[in-house]
mmCIF file of C-alpha atoms and ligand atoms in Angstrom:
data_model
loop_
_atom_site.group_PDB
_atom_site.id
_atom_site.type_symbol
_atom_site.label_atom_id
_atom_site.label_comp_id
_atom_site.label_asym_id
_atom_site.label_seq_id
_atom_site.Cartn_x
_atom_site.Cartn_y
_atom_site.Cartn_z
ATOM 1 C CA MET A 1474 -7.232 21.389 -6.826
ATOM 2 C CA GLU A 1475 -6.295 20.043 -10.144
ATOM 3 C CA PHE A 1476 -3.586 17.188 -10.180
ATOM 4 C CA LEU A 1477 -1.413 16.634 -13.177
ATOM 5 C CA LYS A 1478 1.967 15.712 -12.506
ATOM 6 C CA ILE A 1479 2.239 12.518 -9.703
ATOM 7 C CA ALA A 1480 5.254 11.387 -8.349
ATOM 8 C CA VAL A 1481 5.003 7.819 -6.521
ATOM 9 C CA ILE A 1482 7.956 6.969 -4.327
ATOM 10 C CA GLY A 1483 9.091 3.137 -4.015
ATOM 11 C CA GLY A 1484 8.572 0.854 -7.349
ATOM 12 C CA GLY A 1485 7.658 -2.281 -4.922
ATOM 13 C CA THR A 1486 4.309 -4.420 -5.058
ATOM 14 C CA MET A 1487 2.226 -1.185 -3.918
ATOM 15 C CA GLY A 1488 4.285 1.556 -5.885
ATOM 16 C CA ASN A 1489 3.963 0.044 -9.241
ATOM 17 C CA GLY A 1490 0.193 -0.611 -8.288
ATOM 18 C CA ILE A 1491 -0.351 2.938 -7.478
ATOM 19 C CA ALA A 1492 1.749 4.122 -10.631
ATOM 20 C CA HIS A 1493 -0.292 1.633 -12.926
ATOM 21 C CA VAL A 1494 -3.577 3.222 -11.959
ATOM 22 C CA PHE A 1495 -2.556 6.561 -12.187
ATOM 23 C CA SER A 1496 -0.607 6.509 -15.729
ATOM 24 C CA LEU A 1497 -4.340 4.545 -16.843
ATOM 25 C CA LYS A 1498 -5.925 7.877 -15.852
ATOM 26 C CA GLU A 1499 -3.841 9.769 -17.763
ATOM 27 C CA PHE A 1500 -1.480 11.630 -15.349
ATOM 28 C CA GLU A 1501 1.974 12.666 -16.122
ATOM 29 C CA THR A 1502 3.493 9.729 -13.478
ATOM 30 C CA TYR A 1503 6.978 10.010 -12.237
ATOM 31 C CA LEU A 1504 7.880 6.561 -10.715
ATOM 32 C CA VAL A 1505 11.127 6.942 -8.140
ATOM 33 C CA GLU A 1506 13.685 4.096 -7.310
ATOM 34 C CA ILE A 1507 16.784 3.842 -5.913
ATOM 35 C CA ASN A 1508 18.475 2.621 -8.870
ATOM 36 C CA SER A 1509 18.085 1.814 -12.895
ATOM 37 C CA GLU A 1510 17.661 -2.090 -11.997
ATOM 38 C CA LEU A 1511 14.574 -1.351 -9.449
ATOM 39 C CA LEU A 1512 13.442 0.832 -12.002
ATOM 40 C CA ASP A 1513 12.827 -1.571 -14.905
ATOM 41 C CA LYS A 1514 11.896 -4.234 -12.819
ATOM 42 C CA ALA A 1515 8.778 -2.050 -11.522
ATOM 43 C CA ILE A 1516 8.230 -1.242 -14.890
ATOM 44 C CA LYS A 1517 8.311 -4.935 -16.269
ATOM 45 C CA ASN A 1518 5.960 -5.904 -13.501
ATOM 46 C CA ILE A 1519 3.351 -2.788 -14.451
ATOM 47 C CA GLY A 1520 3.171 -3.980 -18.264
ATOM 48 C CA GLU A 1521 2.568 -7.115 -17.141
ATOM 49 C CA ASN A 1522 -0.178 -6.399 -14.653
ATOM 50 C CA MET A 1523 -1.269 -4.301 -18.154
ATOM 51 C CA ASN A 1524 -1.171 -7.384 -20.338
ATOM 52 C CA ARG A 1525 -3.598 -9.027 -17.920
ATOM 53 C CA GLN A 1526 -5.945 -6.262 -18.476
ATOM 54 C CA VAL A 1527 -5.832 -6.394 -22.138
ATOM 55 C CA LYS A 1528 -6.322 -10.017 -22.150
ATOM 56 C CA LYS A 1529 -9.576 -9.504 -19.784
ATOM 57 C CA GLU A 1530 -10.781 -6.472 -22.124
ATOM 58 C CA VAL A 1531 -10.590 -4.070 -19.086
ATOM 59 C CA ILE A 1532 -8.075 -1.817 -21.125
ATOM 60 C CA SER A 1533 -7.091 -1.594 -24.888
ATOM 61 C CA ALA A 1534 -3.614 -2.325 -26.024
ATOM 62 C CA GLU A 1535 -3.308 1.451 -27.037
ATOM 63 C CA GLN A 1536 -4.419 2.492 -23.866
ATOM 64 C CA LYS A 1537 -1.385 0.261 -22.283
ATOM 65 C CA GLU A 1538 1.022 1.707 -24.363
ATOM 66 C CA SER A 1539 0.067 5.475 -23.845
ATOM 67 C CA ALA A 1540 -0.095 4.767 -20.111
ATOM 68 C CA LEU A 1541 3.326 3.218 -20.272
ATOM 69 C CA LYS A 1542 4.661 6.042 -22.123
ATOM 70 C CA ARG A 1543 3.301 8.737 -19.214
ATOM 71 C CA ILE A 1544 5.353 6.788 -16.588
ATOM 72 C CA LYS A 1545 8.793 8.776 -16.349
ATOM 73 C CA PRO A 1546 11.203 6.207 -14.723
ATOM 74 C CA THR A 1547 13.373 8.437 -12.159
ATOM 75 C CA VAL A 1548 16.035 7.623 -10.454
ATOM 76 C CA GLY A 1549 16.752 9.337 -7.138
ATOM 77 C CA LEU A 1550 14.206 12.022 -5.055
ATOM 78 C CA GLU A 1551 16.561 15.043 -6.309
ATOM 79 C CA ASN A 1552 15.318 14.099 -10.363
ATOM 80 C CA ILE A 1553 11.502 14.378 -9.397
ATOM 81 C CA PRO A 1554 10.419 17.792 -11.024
ATOM 82 C CA ALA A 1555 9.751 20.552 -8.042
ATOM 83 C CA ASP A 1556 6.352 21.204 -9.764
ATOM 84 C CA VAL A 1557 4.453 17.779 -8.841
ATOM 85 C CA ASP A 1558 1.227 18.420 -7.707
ATOM 86 C CA LEU A 1559 1.324 15.177 -5.436
ATOM 87 C CA VAL A 1560 4.076 13.057 -4.108
ATOM 88 C CA ILE A 1561 2.715 9.399 -2.751
ATOM 89 C CA GLU A 1562 5.251 7.489 -0.715
ATOM 90 C CA ALA A 1563 5.122 3.929 -1.093
ATOM 91 C CA ILE A 1564 8.119 2.532 0.038
ATOM 92 C CA TYR A 1565 8.973 -0.462 2.790
ATOM 93 C CA GLU A 1566 7.389 0.405 6.264
ATOM 94 C CA ASN A 1567 10.034 2.047 8.250
ATOM 95 C CA ARG A 1568 9.240 5.643 10.029
ATOM 96 C CA ASP A 1569 12.848 6.947 9.908
ATOM 97 C CA ALA A 1570 13.278 6.033 5.632
ATOM 98 C CA LYS A 1571 9.769 7.743 5.247
ATOM 99 C CA LEU A 1572 10.480 10.723 7.669
ATOM 100 C CA LYS A 1573 14.018 11.375 5.612
ATOM 101 C CA ILE A 1574 12.130 11.156 2.326
ATOM 102 C CA PHE A 1575 9.580 13.680 3.377
ATOM 103 C CA SER A 1576 11.918 15.984 4.836
ATOM 104 C CA GLU A 1577 13.912 15.667 1.769
ATOM 105 C CA LEU A 1578 11.205 16.494 -0.391
ATOM 106 C CA GLU A 1579 9.928 19.698 1.686
ATOM 107 C CA LYS A 1580 13.211 21.434 0.526
ATOM 108 C CA ARG A 1581 12.180 21.172 -2.932
ATOM 109 C CA ILE A 1582 8.977 20.272 -4.022
ATOM 110 C CA LYS A 1583 6.474 23.409 -4.481
ATOM 111 C CA PRO A 1584 4.665 24.267 -1.372
ATOM 112 C CA ASP A 1585 1.261 23.917 -2.592
ATOM 113 C CA ALA A 1586 1.787 20.630 -3.569
ATOM 114 C CA ILE A 1587 0.114 17.487 -1.505
ATOM 115 C CA PHE A 1588 2.324 14.849 0.177
ATOM 116 C CA ALA A 1589 0.583 11.281 0.642
ATOM 117 C CA THR A 1590 1.925 8.134 2.200
ATOM 118 C CA ASN A 1591 0.622 4.709 1.614
ATOM 119 C CA THR A 1592 1.897 3.409 4.342
ATOM 120 C CA SER A 1593 -0.170 0.235 5.907
ATOM 121 C CA SER A 1594 -0.028 1.220 9.624
ATOM 122 C CA ILE A 1595 2.824 4.118 10.644
ATOM 123 C CA SER A 1596 1.080 7.333 12.430
ATOM 124 C CA ILE A 1597 0.174 9.917 9.337
ATOM 125 C CA THR A 1598 0.323 12.650 12.449
ATOM 126 C CA GLU A 1599 4.174 11.461 13.449
ATOM 127 C CA LEU A 1600 5.127 11.303 9.591
ATOM 128 C CA SER A 1601 3.582 15.086 8.894
ATOM 129 C CA VAL A 1602 5.273 17.092 11.286
ATOM 130 C CA VAL A 1603 8.900 17.321 9.198
ATOM 131 C CA CYS A 1604 7.066 19.023 6.400
ATOM 132 C CA ARG A 1605 3.708 20.561 5.157
ATOM 133 C CA ALA A 1606 0.963 19.003 8.304
ATOM 134 C CA ASP A 1607 -1.945 20.711 6.683
ATOM 135 C CA ARG A 1608 -1.068 19.438 3.370
ATOM 136 C CA PHE A 1609 0.111 15.521 4.435
ATOM 137 C CA ILE A 1610 -2.314 12.904 4.517
ATOM 138 C CA GLY A 1611 -2.823 8.775 4.208
ATOM 139 C CA MET A 1612 -3.666 7.568 0.851
ATOM 140 C CA HIS A 1613 -3.768 3.978 1.598
ATOM 141 C CA PHE A 1614 -4.504 1.484 -1.489
ATOM 142 C CA MET A 1615 -4.992 -1.952 -1.581
ATOM 143 C CA ASN A 1616 -3.114 -5.153 -2.913
ATOM 144 C CA PRO A 1617 -3.234 -5.535 -5.871
ATOM 145 C CA VAL A 1618 -3.783 -1.895 -6.518
ATOM 146 C CA PRO A 1619 -5.484 -2.183 -10.100
ATOM 147 C CA VAL A 1620 -8.077 -4.565 -8.673
ATOM 148 C CA MET A 1621 -8.969 -3.313 -5.356
ATOM 149 C CA LYS A 1622 -11.509 -0.705 -5.182
ATOM 150 C CA LEU A 1623 -10.989 0.704 -1.662
ATOM 151 C CA VAL A 1624 -8.536 3.623 -0.461
ATOM 152 C CA GLU A 1625 -8.722 4.561 3.022
ATOM 153 C CA ILE A 1626 -7.914 8.374 3.148
ATOM 154 C CA ILE A 1627 -6.501 8.956 6.779
ATOM 155 C CA ARG A 1628 -6.700 12.365 8.439
ATOM 156 C CA GLY A 1629 -3.315 13.339 10.411
ATOM 157 C CA TYR A 1630 -4.054 15.531 13.708
ATOM 158 C CA SER A 1631 -3.598 18.610 11.363
ATOM 159 C CA THR A 1632 -4.848 17.748 7.724
ATOM 160 C CA SER A 1633 -6.924 20.544 6.461
ATOM 161 C CA ASP A 1634 -10.311 20.053 5.081
ATOM 162 C CA SER A 1635 -9.241 21.231 1.572
ATOM 163 C CA THR A 1636 -6.409 18.514 1.553
ATOM 164 C CA PHE A 1637 -8.785 15.544 2.693
ATOM 165 C CA ASN A 1638 -11.049 16.715 -0.151
ATOM 166 C CA ALA A 1639 -9.147 16.946 -3.084
ATOM 167 C CA ILE A 1640 -7.588 13.483 -2.451
ATOM 168 C CA LYS A 1641 -10.996 11.916 -1.838
ATOM 169 C CA ASP A 1642 -12.138 13.549 -5.108
ATOM 170 C CA LEU A 1643 -8.987 12.164 -6.722
ATOM 171 C CA ALA A 1644 -9.681 8.439 -5.385
ATOM 172 C CA LEU A 1645 -12.949 8.845 -7.357
ATOM 173 C CA ASN A 1646 -11.506 10.147 -9.919
ATOM 174 C CA LEU A 1647 -9.562 6.401 -10.450
ATOM 175 C CA ASP A 1648 -12.441 4.938 -10.177
ATOM 176 C CA LYS A 1649 -11.499 3.817 -6.067
ATOM 177 C CA VAL A 1650 -13.951 3.696 -3.434
ATOM 178 C CA PRO A 1651 -12.498 6.098 -0.594
ATOM 179 C CA VAL A 1652 -13.129 5.916 2.711
ATOM 180 C CA GLU A 1653 -12.542 8.460 5.356
ATOM 181 C CA VAL A 1654 -10.303 7.645 8.495
ATOM 182 C CA TYR A 1655 -9.058 9.046 11.310
ATOM 183 C CA ASP A 1656 -5.351 8.485 12.620
ATOM 184 C CA TYR A 1657 -5.161 5.577 14.698
ATOM 185 C CA PRO A 1658 -3.273 2.670 14.799
ATOM 186 C CA GLY A 1659 -3.812 0.214 11.994
ATOM 187 C CA PHE A 1660 -6.664 2.801 10.496
ATOM 188 C CA ILE A 1661 -9.757 0.540 9.816
ATOM 189 C CA SER A 1662 -8.468 -2.102 7.155
ATOM 190 C CA ASN A 1663 -5.248 -3.396 9.047
ATOM 191 C CA ARG A 1664 -6.629 -3.164 12.625
ATOM 192 C CA ILE A 1665 -9.554 -5.486 11.685
ATOM 193 C CA LEU A 1666 -7.749 -7.694 8.956
ATOM 194 C CA MET A 1667 -4.323 -8.245 11.216
ATOM 195 C CA PRO A 1668 -5.879 -9.606 14.473
ATOM 196 C CA MET A 1669 -7.654 -11.994 12.143
ATOM 197 C CA ILE A 1670 -4.476 -13.096 10.399
ATOM 198 C CA ASN A 1671 -3.186 -13.297 13.772
ATOM 199 C CA GLU A 1672 -5.576 -15.256 15.431
ATOM 200 C CA ALA A 1673 -5.576 -17.816 12.207
ATOM 201 C CA VAL A 1674 -1.573 -18.489 13.057
ATOM 202 C CA PHE A 1675 -2.577 -18.689 16.574
ATOM 203 C CA ALA A 1676 -5.028 -21.461 15.656
ATOM 204 C CA LEU A 1677 -2.724 -23.293 13.547
ATOM 205 C CA MET A 1678 0.098 -23.099 16.428
ATOM 206 C CA GLU A 1679 -2.256 -24.923 18.559
ATOM 207 C CA GLY A 1680 -3.034 -27.756 16.101
ATOM 208 C CA VAL A 1681 -6.453 -26.397 16.084
ATOM 209 C CA ALA A 1682 -6.493 -27.091 12.235
ATOM 210 C CA LYS A 1683 -4.337 -27.719 9.393
ATOM 211 C CA ALA A 1684 -3.474 -24.590 6.996
ATOM 212 C CA GLU A 1685 -5.715 -25.472 4.410
ATOM 213 C CA ASP A 1686 -8.745 -25.945 6.671
ATOM 214 C CA ILE A 1687 -8.177 -22.860 8.439
ATOM 215 C CA ASP A 1688 -8.151 -21.182 5.320
ATOM 216 C CA GLN A 1689 -11.215 -23.501 3.852
ATOM 217 C CA VAL A 1690 -13.239 -22.051 7.276
ATOM 218 C CA MET A 1691 -13.184 -18.664 5.951
ATOM 219 C CA LYS A 1692 -13.187 -19.060 2.452
ATOM 220 C CA LEU A 1693 -16.322 -20.956 2.145
ATOM 221 C CA GLY A 1694 -17.965 -20.264 5.571
ATOM 222 C CA MET A 1695 -17.656 -16.416 5.503
ATOM 223 C CA ASN A 1696 -16.971 -15.956 1.522
ATOM 224 C CA HIS A 1697 -13.764 -14.631 2.093
ATOM 225 C CA PRO A 1698 -11.494 -14.693 -1.848
ATOM 226 C CA MET A 1699 -8.472 -15.894 -0.090
ATOM 227 C CA GLY A 1700 -8.276 -17.578 3.566
ATOM 228 C CA PRO A 1701 -6.175 -15.822 6.277
ATOM 229 C CA LEU A 1702 -2.885 -17.953 5.997
ATOM 230 C CA THR A 1703 -3.092 -17.875 1.830
ATOM 231 C CA LEU A 1704 -3.637 -13.929 2.320
ATOM 232 C CA ALA A 1705 -0.760 -13.626 4.830
ATOM 233 C CA ASP A 1706 1.507 -15.136 2.398
ATOM 234 C CA PHE A 1707 0.321 -12.594 -0.229
ATOM 235 C CA ILE A 1708 0.792 -9.684 1.763
ATOM 236 C CA GLY A 1709 4.087 -11.134 3.112
ATOM 237 C CA LEU A 1710 4.352 -12.410 6.736
ATOM 238 C CA ASP A 1711 7.099 -9.521 7.801
ATOM 239 C CA VAL A 1712 4.410 -6.970 6.895
ATOM 240 C CA CYS A 1713 1.728 -8.437 9.188
ATOM 241 C CA LEU A 1714 4.262 -8.787 12.092
ATOM 242 C CA ALA A 1715 5.219 -5.384 11.535
ATOM 243 C CA ILE A 1716 1.562 -3.899 11.521
ATOM 244 C CA MET A 1717 0.839 -6.184 14.624
ATOM 245 C CA GLU A 1718 3.485 -4.777 16.476
ATOM 246 C CA VAL A 1719 2.437 -1.412 15.642
ATOM 247 C CA LEU A 1720 -0.934 -2.282 17.318
ATOM 248 C CA TYR A 1721 0.398 -3.852 20.075
ATOM 249 C CA GLN A 1722 2.270 -0.629 20.768
ATOM 250 C CA GLY A 1723 0.440 1.801 19.861
ATOM 251 C CA PHE A 1724 -2.633 0.557 21.991
ATOM 252 C CA ASN A 1725 -0.746 -0.949 24.692
ATOM 253 C CA ASP A 1726 -2.890 -3.649 24.798
ATOM 254 C CA PRO A 1727 -2.001 -7.487 24.939
ATOM 255 C CA LYS A 1728 -5.042 -8.244 22.518
ATOM 256 C CA TYR A 1729 -2.574 -7.270 19.881
ATOM 257 C CA ARG A 1730 0.189 -9.553 20.647
ATOM 258 C CA PRO A 1731 1.912 -10.800 17.889
ATOM 259 C CA CYS A 1732 1.476 -14.897 17.743
ATOM 260 C CA PRO A 1733 4.755 -16.683 18.514
ATOM 261 C CA LEU A 1734 4.670 -18.793 15.596
ATOM 262 C CA LEU A 1735 4.490 -15.905 13.121
ATOM 263 C CA LYS A 1736 7.495 -14.016 14.605
ATOM 264 C CA LYS A 1737 9.201 -17.241 14.367
ATOM 265 C CA MET A 1738 8.519 -17.610 10.568
ATOM 266 C CA VAL A 1739 9.814 -14.416 10.181
ATOM 267 C CA ALA A 1740 12.809 -15.098 12.044
ATOM 268 C CA ALA A 1741 13.217 -18.051 9.184
ATOM 269 C CA LYS A 1742 12.551 -16.071 6.547
ATOM 270 C CA LYS A 1743 10.044 -18.107 5.607
ATOM 271 C CA LEU A 1744 7.891 -14.243 4.487
ATOM 272 C CA GLY A 1745 5.148 -15.859 1.909
ATOM 273 C CA ARG A 1746 5.029 -15.829 -1.518
ATOM 274 C CA LYS A 1747 7.883 -13.347 -2.089
ATOM 275 C CA THR A 1748 10.667 -15.527 -0.470
ATOM 276 C CA GLY A 1749 8.842 -18.774 -2.259
ATOM 277 C CA GLU A 1750 7.741 -20.209 1.423
ATOM 278 C CA GLY A 1751 5.040 -18.937 4.286
ATOM 279 C CA PHE A 1752 2.469 -21.183 5.627
ATOM 280 C CA TYR A 1753 2.309 -22.448 1.963
ATOM 281 C CA LYS A 1754 4.820 -23.454 -0.642
ATOM 282 C CA TYR A 1755 5.271 -21.282 -3.819
HETATM 283 N N1 CAA B 735 -3.056 -6.330 -11.557
HETATM 284 C C1 CAA B 735 -3.972 -6.267 -13.000
HETATM 285 N N2 CAA B 735 -5.300 -7.332 -12.673
HETATM 286 C C2 CAA B 735 -4.843 -8.428 -11.429
HETATM 287 C C3 CAA B 735 -3.723 -8.386 -10.813
HETATM 288 C C4 CAA B 735 -3.308 -7.306 -10.716
HETATM 289 N N3 CAA B 735 -1.860 -7.115 -10.133
HETATM 290 N N4 CAA B 735 -3.865 -9.343 -10.295
HETATM 291 C C5 CAA B 735 -5.122 -10.012 -10.184
HETATM 292 N N5 CAA B 735 -5.638 -9.339 -11.343
HETATM 293 C C6 CAA B 735 -7.077 -9.454 -12.144
HETATM 294 C C7 CAA B 735 -6.974 -10.724 -13.113
HETATM 295 O O1 CAA B 735 -6.562 -10.711 -14.220
HETATM 296 C C8 CAA B 735 -8.340 -10.844 -12.835
HETATM 297 O O2 CAA B 735 -9.245 -10.329 -13.556
HETATM 298 P P1 CAA B 735 -10.511 -11.018 -14.203
HETATM 299 O O3 CAA B 735 -11.823 -10.501 -12.778
HETATM 300 O O4 CAA B 735 -11.346 -10.001 -15.090
HETATM 301 O O5 CAA B 735 -10.905 -12.249 -14.691
HETATM 302 C C9 CAA B 735 -8.796 -10.401 -11.346
HETATM 303 O O6 CAA B 735 -7.703 -9.728 -10.821
HETATM 304 C C10 CAA B 735 -8.934 -11.930 -10.322
HETATM 305 O O7 CAA B 735 -7.632 -12.510 -10.573
HETATM 306 P P2 CAA B 735 -7.474 -13.866 -10.507
HETATM 307 O O8 CAA B 735 -8.145 -14.848 -11.957
HETATM 308 O O9 CAA B 735 -5.873 -14.236 -11.033
HETATM 309 O O10 CAA B 735 -7.460 -14.727 -9.392
HETATM 310 P P3 CAA B 735 -8.170 -14.532 -8.279
HETATM 311 O O11 CAA B 735 -10.071 -14.688 -8.827
HETATM 312 O O12 CAA B 735 -8.242 -15.432 -7.347
HETATM 313 O O13 CAA B 735 -8.297 -12.943 -7.591
HETATM 314 C C11 CAA B 735 -7.448 -11.381 -5.614
HETATM 315 C C12 CAA B 735 -6.980 -12.863 -6.910
HETATM 316 C C13 CAA B 735 -8.073 -10.428 -6.513
HETATM 317 C C14 CAA B 735 -6.301 -11.358 -5.584
HETATM 318 C C15 CAA B 735 -8.332 -12.371 -5.128
HETATM 319 O O14 CAA B 735 -7.484 -13.513 -4.522
HETATM 320 C C16 CAA B 735 -8.715 -11.248 -3.724
HETATM 321 O O15 CAA B 735 -9.347 -10.217 -3.699
HETATM 322 N N6 CAA B 735 -7.748 -11.479 -3.064
HETATM 323 C C17 CAA B 735 -7.624 -10.998 -1.331
HETATM 324 C C18 CAA B 735 -7.019 -9.643 -1.571
HETATM 325 C C19 CAA B 735 -7.096 -8.763 -0.131
HETATM 326 O O16 CAA B 735 -7.505 -9.180 0.734
HETATM 327 N N7 CAA B 735 -6.073 -7.549 -0.317
HETATM 328 C C20 CAA B 735 -6.194 -6.548 0.289
HETATM 329 C C21 CAA B 735 -4.771 -7.102 1.348
HETATM 330 S S1 CAA B 735 -4.435 -6.079 2.807
HETATM 331 C C22 CAA B 735 -3.820 -4.832 2.410
HETATM 332 O O17 CAA B 735 -3.034 -4.628 0.828
HETATM 333 C C23 CAA B 735 -3.430 -3.873 2.712
HETATM 334 C C24 CAA B 735 -2.460 -3.685 3.644
HETATM 335 O O18 CAA B 735 -2.000 -2.679 4.383
HETATM 336 C C25 CAA B 735 -1.379 -4.722 3.866
#
């Protein structure tokens, strides 16, 4: 299958990163938000992130300019052209909001287009039932999208082999490394990452060590680029908590219970970098 026109729904951290990589690879990229203020912010972020790549000589200034021209800022789902070949949804983690988007798109987007979701933990199978389930798939990028090589490609219960193969080839085309995953809570990335972060929060809560020292152990002892508490601040503590809840409910297993300190910090709106404070101050 040939992909020419792509629509990315949501211009937040993940959505703008996804639009960034598609536009650089010469896809006509519709970036969709609910209003023009959010769109302007998303395009500004993409420009700044591309500037980092220009400075590092990863891309040229000309590549940046032509990529930005290929991004079509779009307000509202109703303004996505019906003939896009692929939709990638990257809004906040809310099952009902995602279901609403896919059921609306099902009515207007051409039937042979593929629908993908960048959800970090919501069941692909559950999201697929309101639309073309055989042409529905999880395409889970990692943050920061322009830098991270991995894309988890998650097959829902009804995802066809041709859909899987098309998306796998597309990920390779973006110079990413695709990994095939089946639809179980947290997929692979978050099933393993989030319990590690949650355990680091338990260690902090129990006074095993200071935040800096917990992070230092994992950085210097295990060669992780960021310690788990720094990474939690980077991802957002609300996102970490939401994923732990999905694991806890999805497996019905107490080993996934979210740490009370993580819950308390989310209640206090100390969500990490995006609010200026989490385990560290920014
Ligand atoms: N766009 C473009 N380039 C970017 C960028 C962005 N948004 N962010 C960083 N970069 C580039 C920098 O320009 C720099 O380029 P060079 O290597 O050419 O110098 C490079 O990436 C490294 O950045 P920095 O020098 O600023 O800082 P760093 O060396 O500390 O790396 C990092 C930053 C890449 C984020 C690194 O700390 C890292 O890999 N951290 C772990 C990230 C991680 O685990 N992500 C997964 C999160 S989980 C997730 O996404 C899934 C989920 O569902 C929750």
